[in-house]
Structures are given as C-alpha cells and as structure tokens.
C-alpha atoms as a PDB file:
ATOM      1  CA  UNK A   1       0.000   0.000   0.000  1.00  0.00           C
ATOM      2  CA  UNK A   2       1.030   3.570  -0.366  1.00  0.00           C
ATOM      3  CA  UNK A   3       3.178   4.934   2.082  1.00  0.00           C
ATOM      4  CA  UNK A   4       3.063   1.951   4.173  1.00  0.00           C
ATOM      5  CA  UNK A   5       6.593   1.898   5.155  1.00  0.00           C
ATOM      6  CA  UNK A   6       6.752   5.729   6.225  1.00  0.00           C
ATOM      7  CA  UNK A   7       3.590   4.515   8.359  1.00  0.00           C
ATOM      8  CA  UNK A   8       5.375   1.474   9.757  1.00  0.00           C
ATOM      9  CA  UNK A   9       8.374   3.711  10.496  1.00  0.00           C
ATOM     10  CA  UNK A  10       6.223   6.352  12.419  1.00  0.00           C
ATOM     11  CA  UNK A  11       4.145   3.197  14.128  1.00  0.00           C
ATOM     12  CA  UNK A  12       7.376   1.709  15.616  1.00  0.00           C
ATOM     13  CA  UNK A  13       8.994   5.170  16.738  1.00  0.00           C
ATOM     14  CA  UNK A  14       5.585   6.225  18.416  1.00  0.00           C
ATOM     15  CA  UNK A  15       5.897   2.250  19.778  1.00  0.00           C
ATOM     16  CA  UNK A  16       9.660   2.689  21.147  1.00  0.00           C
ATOM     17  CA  UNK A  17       8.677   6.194  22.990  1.00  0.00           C
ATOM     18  CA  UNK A  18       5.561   4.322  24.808  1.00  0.00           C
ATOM     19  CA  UNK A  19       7.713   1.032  25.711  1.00  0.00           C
ATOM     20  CA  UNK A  20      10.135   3.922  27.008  1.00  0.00           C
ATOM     21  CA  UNK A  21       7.853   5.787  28.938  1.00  0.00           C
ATOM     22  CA  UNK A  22       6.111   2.618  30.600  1.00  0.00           C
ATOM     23  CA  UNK A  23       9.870   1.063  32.066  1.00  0.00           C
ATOM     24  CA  UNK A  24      10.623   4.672  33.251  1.00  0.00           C
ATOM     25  CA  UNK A  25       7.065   4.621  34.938  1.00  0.00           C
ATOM     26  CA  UNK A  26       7.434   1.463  36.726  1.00  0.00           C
ATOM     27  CA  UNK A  27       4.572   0.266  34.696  1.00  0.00           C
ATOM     28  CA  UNK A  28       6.430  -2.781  32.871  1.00  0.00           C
ATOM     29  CA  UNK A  29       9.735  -3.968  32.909  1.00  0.00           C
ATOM     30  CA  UNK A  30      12.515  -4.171  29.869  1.00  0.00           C
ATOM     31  CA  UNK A  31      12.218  -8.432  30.596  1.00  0.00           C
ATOM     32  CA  UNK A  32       8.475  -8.313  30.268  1.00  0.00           C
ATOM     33  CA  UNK A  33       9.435  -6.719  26.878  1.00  0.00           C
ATOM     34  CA  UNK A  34      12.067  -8.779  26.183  1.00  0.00           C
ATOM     35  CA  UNK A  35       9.691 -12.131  27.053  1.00  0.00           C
ATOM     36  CA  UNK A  36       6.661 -10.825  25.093  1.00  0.00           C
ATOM     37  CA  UNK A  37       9.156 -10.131  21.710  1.00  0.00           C
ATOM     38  CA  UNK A  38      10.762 -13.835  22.324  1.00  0.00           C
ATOM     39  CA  UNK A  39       6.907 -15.450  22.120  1.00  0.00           C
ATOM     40  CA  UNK A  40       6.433 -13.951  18.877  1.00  0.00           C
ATOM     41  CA  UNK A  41      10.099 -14.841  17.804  1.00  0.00           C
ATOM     42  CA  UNK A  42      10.015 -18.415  18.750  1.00  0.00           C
ATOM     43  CA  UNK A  43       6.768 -19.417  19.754  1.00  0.00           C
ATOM     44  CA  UNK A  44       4.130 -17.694  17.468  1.00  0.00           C
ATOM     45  CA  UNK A  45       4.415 -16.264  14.186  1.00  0.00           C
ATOM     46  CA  UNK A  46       4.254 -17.045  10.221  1.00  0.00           C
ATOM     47  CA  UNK A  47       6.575 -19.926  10.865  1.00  0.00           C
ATOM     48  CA  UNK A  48       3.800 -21.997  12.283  1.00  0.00           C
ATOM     49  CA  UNK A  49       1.531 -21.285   9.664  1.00  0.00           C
ATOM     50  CA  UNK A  50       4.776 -22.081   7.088  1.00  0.00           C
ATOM     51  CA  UNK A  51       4.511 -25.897   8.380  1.00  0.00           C
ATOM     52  CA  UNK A  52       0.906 -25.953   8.220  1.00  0.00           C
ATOM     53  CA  UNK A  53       0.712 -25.177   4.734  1.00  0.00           C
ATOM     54  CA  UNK A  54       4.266 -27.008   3.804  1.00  0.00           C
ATOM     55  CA  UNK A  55       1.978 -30.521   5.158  1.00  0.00           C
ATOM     56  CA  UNK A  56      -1.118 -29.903   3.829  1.00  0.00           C
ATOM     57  CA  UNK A  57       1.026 -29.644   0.560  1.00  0.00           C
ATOM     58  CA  UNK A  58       2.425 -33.027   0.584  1.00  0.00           C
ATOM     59  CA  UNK A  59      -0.492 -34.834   2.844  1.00  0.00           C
ATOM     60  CA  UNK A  60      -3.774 -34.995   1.192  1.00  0.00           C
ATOM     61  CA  UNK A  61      -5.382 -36.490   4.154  1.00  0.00           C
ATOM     62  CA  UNK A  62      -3.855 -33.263   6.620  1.00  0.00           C
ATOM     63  CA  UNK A  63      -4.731 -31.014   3.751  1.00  0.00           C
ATOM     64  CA  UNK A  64      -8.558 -32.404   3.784  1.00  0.00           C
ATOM     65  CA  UNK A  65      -8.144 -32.429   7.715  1.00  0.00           C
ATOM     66  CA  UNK A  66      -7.241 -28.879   7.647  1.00  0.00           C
ATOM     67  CA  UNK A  67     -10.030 -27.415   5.612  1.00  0.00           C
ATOM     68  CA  UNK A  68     -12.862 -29.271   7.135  1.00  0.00           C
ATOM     69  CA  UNK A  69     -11.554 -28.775  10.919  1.00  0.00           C
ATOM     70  CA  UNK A  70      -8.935 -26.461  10.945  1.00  0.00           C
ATOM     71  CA  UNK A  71      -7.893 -25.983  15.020  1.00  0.00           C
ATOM     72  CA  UNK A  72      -8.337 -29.972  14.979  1.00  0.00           C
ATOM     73  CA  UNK A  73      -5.789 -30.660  12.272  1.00  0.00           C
ATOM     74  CA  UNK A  74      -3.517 -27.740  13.941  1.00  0.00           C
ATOM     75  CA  UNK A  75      -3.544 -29.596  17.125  1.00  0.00           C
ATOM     76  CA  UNK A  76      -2.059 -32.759  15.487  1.00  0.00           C
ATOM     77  CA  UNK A  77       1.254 -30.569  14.604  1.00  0.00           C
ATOM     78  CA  UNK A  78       2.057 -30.198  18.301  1.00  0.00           C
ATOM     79  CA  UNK A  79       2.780 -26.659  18.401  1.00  0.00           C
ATOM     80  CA  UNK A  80       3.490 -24.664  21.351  1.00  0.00           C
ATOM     81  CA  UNK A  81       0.562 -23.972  24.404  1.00  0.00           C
ATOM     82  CA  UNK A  82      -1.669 -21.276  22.974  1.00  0.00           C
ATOM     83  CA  UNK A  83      -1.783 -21.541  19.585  1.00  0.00           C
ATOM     84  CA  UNK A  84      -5.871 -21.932  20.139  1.00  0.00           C
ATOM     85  CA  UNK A  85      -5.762 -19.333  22.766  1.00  0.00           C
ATOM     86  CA  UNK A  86      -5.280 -15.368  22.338  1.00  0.00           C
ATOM     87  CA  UNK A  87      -6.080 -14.537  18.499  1.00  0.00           C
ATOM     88  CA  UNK A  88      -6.112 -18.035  18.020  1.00  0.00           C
ATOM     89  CA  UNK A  89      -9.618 -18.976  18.716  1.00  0.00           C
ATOM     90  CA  UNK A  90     -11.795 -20.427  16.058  1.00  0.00           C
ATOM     91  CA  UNK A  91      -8.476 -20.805  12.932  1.00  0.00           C
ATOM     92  CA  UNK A  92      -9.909 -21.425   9.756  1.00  0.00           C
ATOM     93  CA  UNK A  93      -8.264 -21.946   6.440  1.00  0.00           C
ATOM     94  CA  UNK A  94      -9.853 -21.321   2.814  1.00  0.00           C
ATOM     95  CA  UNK A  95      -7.349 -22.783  -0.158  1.00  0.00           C
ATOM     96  CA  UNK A  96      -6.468 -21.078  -2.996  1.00  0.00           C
ATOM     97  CA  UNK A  97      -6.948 -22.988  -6.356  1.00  0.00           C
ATOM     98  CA  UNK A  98      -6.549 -22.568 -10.061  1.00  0.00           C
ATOM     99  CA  UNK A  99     -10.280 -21.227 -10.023  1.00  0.00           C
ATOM    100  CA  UNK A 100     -10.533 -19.217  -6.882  1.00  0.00           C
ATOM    101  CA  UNK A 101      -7.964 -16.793  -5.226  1.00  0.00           C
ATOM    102  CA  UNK A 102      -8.244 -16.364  -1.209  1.00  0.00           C
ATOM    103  CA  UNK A 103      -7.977 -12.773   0.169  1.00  0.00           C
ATOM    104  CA  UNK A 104      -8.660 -12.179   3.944  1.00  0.00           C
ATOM    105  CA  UNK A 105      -9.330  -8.731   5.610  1.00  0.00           C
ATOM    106  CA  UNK A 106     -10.874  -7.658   8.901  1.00  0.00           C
ATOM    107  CA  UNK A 107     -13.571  -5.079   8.057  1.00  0.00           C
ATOM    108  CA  UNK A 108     -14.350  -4.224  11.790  1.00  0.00           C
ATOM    109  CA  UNK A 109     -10.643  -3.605  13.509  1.00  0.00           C
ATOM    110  CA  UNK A 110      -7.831  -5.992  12.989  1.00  0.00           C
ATOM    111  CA  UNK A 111      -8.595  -9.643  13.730  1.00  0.00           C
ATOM    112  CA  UNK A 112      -5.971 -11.605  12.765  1.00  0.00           C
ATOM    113  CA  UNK A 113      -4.494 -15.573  13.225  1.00  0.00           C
ATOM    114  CA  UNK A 114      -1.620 -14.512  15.304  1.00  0.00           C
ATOM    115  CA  UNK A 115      -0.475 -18.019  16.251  1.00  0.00           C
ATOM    116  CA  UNK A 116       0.216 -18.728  12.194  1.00  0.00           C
ATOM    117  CA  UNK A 117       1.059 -15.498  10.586  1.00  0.00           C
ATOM    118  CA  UNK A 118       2.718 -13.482  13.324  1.00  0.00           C
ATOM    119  CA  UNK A 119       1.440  -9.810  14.635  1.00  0.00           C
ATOM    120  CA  UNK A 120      -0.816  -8.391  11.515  1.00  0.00           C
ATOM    121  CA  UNK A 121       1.114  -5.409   9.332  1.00  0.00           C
ATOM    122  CA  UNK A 122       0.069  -1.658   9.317  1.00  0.00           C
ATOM    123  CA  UNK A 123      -1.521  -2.513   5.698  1.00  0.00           C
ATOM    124  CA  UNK A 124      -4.134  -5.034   7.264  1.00  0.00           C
ATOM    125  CA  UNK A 125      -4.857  -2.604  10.239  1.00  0.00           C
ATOM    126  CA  UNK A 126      -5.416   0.414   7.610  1.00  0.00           C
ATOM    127  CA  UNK A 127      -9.120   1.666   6.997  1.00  0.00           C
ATOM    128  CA  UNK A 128      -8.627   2.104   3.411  1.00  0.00           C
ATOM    129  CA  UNK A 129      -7.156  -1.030   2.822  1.00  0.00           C
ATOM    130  CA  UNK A 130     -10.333  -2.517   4.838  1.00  0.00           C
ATOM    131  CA  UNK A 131     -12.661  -0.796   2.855  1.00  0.00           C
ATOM    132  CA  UNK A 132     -11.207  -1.371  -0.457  1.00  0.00           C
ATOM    133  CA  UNK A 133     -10.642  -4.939  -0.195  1.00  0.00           C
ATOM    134  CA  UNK A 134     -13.735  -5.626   0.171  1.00  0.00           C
ATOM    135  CA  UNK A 135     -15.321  -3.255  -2.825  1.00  0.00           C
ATOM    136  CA  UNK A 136     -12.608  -3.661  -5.306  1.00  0.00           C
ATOM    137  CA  UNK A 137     -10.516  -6.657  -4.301  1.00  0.00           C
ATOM    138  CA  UNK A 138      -8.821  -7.392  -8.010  1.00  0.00           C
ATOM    139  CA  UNK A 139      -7.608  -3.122  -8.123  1.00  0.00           C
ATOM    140  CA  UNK A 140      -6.063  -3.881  -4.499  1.00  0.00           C
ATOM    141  CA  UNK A 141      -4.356  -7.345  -5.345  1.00  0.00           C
ATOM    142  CA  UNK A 142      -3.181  -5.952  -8.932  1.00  0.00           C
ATOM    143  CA  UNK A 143      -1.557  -2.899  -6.464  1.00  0.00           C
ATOM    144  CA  UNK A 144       0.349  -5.866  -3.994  1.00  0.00           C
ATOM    145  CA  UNK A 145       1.680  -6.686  -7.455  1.00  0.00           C
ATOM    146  CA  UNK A 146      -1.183  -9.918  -8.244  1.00  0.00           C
ATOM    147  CA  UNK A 147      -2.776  -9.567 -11.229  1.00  0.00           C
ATOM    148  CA  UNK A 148      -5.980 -11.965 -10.853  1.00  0.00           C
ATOM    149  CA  UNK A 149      -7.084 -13.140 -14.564  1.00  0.00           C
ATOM    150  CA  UNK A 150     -11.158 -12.406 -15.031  1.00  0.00           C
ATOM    151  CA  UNK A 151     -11.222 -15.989 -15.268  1.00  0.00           C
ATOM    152  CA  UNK A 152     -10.345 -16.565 -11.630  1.00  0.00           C
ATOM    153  CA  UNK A 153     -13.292 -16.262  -9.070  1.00  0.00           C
ATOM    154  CA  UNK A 154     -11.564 -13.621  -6.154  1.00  0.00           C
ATOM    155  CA  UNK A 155     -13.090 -14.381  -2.536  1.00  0.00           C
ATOM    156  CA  UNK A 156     -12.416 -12.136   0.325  1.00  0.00           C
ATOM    157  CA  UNK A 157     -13.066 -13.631   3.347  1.00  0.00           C
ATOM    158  CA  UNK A 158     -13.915 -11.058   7.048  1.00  0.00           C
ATOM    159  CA  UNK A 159     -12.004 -12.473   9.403  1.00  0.00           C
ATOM    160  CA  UNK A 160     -13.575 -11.565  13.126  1.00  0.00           C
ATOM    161  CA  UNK A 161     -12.967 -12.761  16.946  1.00  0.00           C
ATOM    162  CA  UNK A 162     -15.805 -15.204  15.829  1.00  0.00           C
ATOM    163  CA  UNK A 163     -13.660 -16.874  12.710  1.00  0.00           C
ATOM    164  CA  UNK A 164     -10.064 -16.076  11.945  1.00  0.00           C
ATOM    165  CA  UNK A 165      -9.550 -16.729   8.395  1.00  0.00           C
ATOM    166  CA  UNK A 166      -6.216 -17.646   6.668  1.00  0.00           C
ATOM    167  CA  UNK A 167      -5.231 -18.797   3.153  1.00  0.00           C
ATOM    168  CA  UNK A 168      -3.741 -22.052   2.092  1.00  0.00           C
ATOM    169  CA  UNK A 169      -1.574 -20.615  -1.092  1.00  0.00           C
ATOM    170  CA  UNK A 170      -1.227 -22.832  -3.651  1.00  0.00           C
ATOM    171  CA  UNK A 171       2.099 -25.079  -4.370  1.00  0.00           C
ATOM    172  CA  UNK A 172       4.066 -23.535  -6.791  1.00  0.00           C
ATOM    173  CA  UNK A 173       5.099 -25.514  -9.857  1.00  0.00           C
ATOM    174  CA  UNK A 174       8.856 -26.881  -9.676  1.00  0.00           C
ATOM    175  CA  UNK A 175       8.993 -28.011  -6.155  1.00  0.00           C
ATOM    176  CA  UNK A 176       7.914 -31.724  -6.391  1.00  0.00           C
ATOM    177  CA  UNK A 177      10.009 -33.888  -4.054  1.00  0.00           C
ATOM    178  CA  UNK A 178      10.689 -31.143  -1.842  1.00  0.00           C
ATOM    179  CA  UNK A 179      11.028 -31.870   1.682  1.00  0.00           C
ATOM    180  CA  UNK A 180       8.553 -30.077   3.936  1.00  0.00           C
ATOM    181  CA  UNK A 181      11.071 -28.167   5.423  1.00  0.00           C
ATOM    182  CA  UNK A 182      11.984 -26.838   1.981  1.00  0.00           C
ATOM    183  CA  UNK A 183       8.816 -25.902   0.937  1.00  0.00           C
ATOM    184  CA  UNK A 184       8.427 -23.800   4.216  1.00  0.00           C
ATOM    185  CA  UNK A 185      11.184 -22.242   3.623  1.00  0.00           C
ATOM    186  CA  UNK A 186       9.400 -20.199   0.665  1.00  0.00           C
ATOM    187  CA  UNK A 187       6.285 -20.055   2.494  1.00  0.00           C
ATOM    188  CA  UNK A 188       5.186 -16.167   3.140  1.00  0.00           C
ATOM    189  CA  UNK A 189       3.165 -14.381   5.721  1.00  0.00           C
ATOM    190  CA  UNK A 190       1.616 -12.311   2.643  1.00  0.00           C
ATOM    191  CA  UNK A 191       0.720 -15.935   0.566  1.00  0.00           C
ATOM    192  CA  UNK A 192      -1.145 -17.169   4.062  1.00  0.00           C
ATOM    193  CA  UNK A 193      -3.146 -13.650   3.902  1.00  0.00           C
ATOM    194  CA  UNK A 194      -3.932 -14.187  -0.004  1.00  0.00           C
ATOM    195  CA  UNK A 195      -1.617 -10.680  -0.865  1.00  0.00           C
ATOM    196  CA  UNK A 196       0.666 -12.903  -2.900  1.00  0.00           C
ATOM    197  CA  UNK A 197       1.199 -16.489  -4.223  1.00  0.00           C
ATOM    198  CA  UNK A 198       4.379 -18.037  -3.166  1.00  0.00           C
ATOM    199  CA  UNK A 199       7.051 -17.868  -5.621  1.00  0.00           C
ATOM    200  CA  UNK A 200       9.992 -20.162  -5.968  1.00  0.00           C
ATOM    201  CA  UNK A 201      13.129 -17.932  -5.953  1.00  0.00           C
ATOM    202  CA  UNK A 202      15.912 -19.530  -8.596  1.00  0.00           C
ATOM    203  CA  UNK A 203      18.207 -20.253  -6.151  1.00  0.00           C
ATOM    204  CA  UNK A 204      16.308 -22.182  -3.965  1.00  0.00           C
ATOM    205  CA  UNK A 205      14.896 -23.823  -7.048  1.00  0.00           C
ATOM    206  CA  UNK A 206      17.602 -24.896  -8.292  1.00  0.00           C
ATOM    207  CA  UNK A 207      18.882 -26.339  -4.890  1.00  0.00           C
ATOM    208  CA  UNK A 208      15.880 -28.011  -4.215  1.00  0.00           C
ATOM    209  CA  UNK A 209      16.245 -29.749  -7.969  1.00  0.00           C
ATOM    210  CA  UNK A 210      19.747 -30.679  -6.878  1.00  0.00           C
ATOM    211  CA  UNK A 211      18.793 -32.482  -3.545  1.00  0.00           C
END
C-alpha cells in the first residue's frame, strides 16, 4: 500500500517512545518486553503457519483435515501452548486454487491468526485497505503486485474474533520432491493472507532440484 513503510516507520517510533515511557514509569519492565518479543520470535508467528501449509502440501489427508476442521488438524502438529488461545480462537483456512484466489481482511478492527502469521502489518490494520478490499478486491491485489485473470473467481473472506480466516496458497510448480522443510522455507506471511502467491526464488529452485 502507499506509504506503508513511512507509516510502519512512524508506528514503531511512536511504539519505542511508549515502551520507554512505561519502564521509566514502573509500569512494565525491559524483561516483560524482552519475554513478550521472544513469544512472537520463537513461539508464534508465520513460521507456524509455514509448516501448516508445507503438510497440507504433501499430505492430502492433513490437507482435507485442515479445511474441514482447521484448530483440529492444527492440534495434530504439536505446536506450542496457545496456539488456540489469544487470536487463536476459532483458525480457519480457505485454499487457494486454479479457479478461486483467497484474500482475507478484517472489516471491523484488525482480527488476525496470530499463532500462524505473526502480529498483523500496518496494511491489514489500515481503513482504506479494509474498505477497499472488500469493494474492489482485483484493483487492491493488482496494487500488492497480483494480477488476478477475469477468469479466476476472487473471494475475500472477514475475518472476526468469531472466525479467523487464513489462506492455504497454492504449491508452486517446480517443487515436487521437496522436503517439507523446503517448501516452508518459501512459504510467506503475505501468501497465508492471499496478498501474494508463493514464488519459488531460482536459487532455492535450483537447490531443491539438486537435492
């Protein structure tokens, strides 16, 4: 989106002041900072989702698992405690296909699968972006840099506290035999919100050909 990183710039320097002015109050602690940012980096976050969608790409029976029950299938992966708690509650995953393309958005606020994509970006959170989505989903894709034929249905799904949506991108062509861990590797936090398709970068295509 337009100016989003002047707007993610300004979001984290208004963000640093706050968590500065909170220690120097006494109100929280630079290790309750610290243990907060090492959930996120270790414990929840687009890597989760990554796996998800790297297994439901080589296991039919997961991927079938996942779509009809989604926190069911989840649960098999053994993930860390909470990943069905805060922002967690109610995961459900839509897959993308060669008819339909997958595009969530949060029309109230900013609901958002934090346990599989990570902490949403300013783009998701912005009104316009909201409204648009949701009125002219193709124009806002085509400006992420997708360009959706007219022959492909586009589906934009509201995710809420009640359901939070996330997309299972298509596997990209030239990655059969690829080890799960490989194709999570190329796995994006933009695919799993339906702002991009995963693309196989010619490096790692061309190592995954030679292994």
């Amino acid at each position: 989106m337009a100016n989003s990183i002047d707007r993610e710039e300004y979001s984290a320097a208004r963000v640093k002041a706050l968590e500065s002015l909170l220690i120097e109050k006494g109100i929280i602690t630079a290790q309750t900072v610290d243990k907060v940012i090492a959930f996120f980096e270790k414990d929840m976050g687009p890597f989760n989702g990554a796996k998800i969608v790297a297994k439901a790409w080589v296991d039919p029976q997961f991927k079938a698992r996942l779509l009809a029950d989604t926190p069911a299938a989840i649960a098999d992966m053994h993930f860390p405690r909470g990943m069905a708690g805060a922002e967690g509650e109610n995961m459900r995953a839509v897959a993308n296909t060669s008819q339909v393309h997958n595009l969530i958005v949060c029309t109230m606020c900013s609901c958002y699968p934090w346990p599989v994509l990570g902490l949403p970006p300013y783009w998701f959170k912005d009104p316009t972006f909201r409204a648009r989505a949701i009125r002219e989903p193709r124009k806002v894709l085509k400006e992420f840099g997708l360009d959706i034929p007219e022959s492909v249905e586009v589906k934009v799904w509201d995710t809420s506290a009640q359901i939070r949506w996330f997309v299972l991108p298509e596997r990209p062509e030239g990655t059969e035999g690829w080890t799960e861990t490989q194709l999570a590797a190329i796995v994006t936090p933009e695919s799993m919100q339906g702002a991009a398709k995963v693309v196989v970068p010619a490096e790692t295509k061309t190592q995954g050909e030679s292994e």
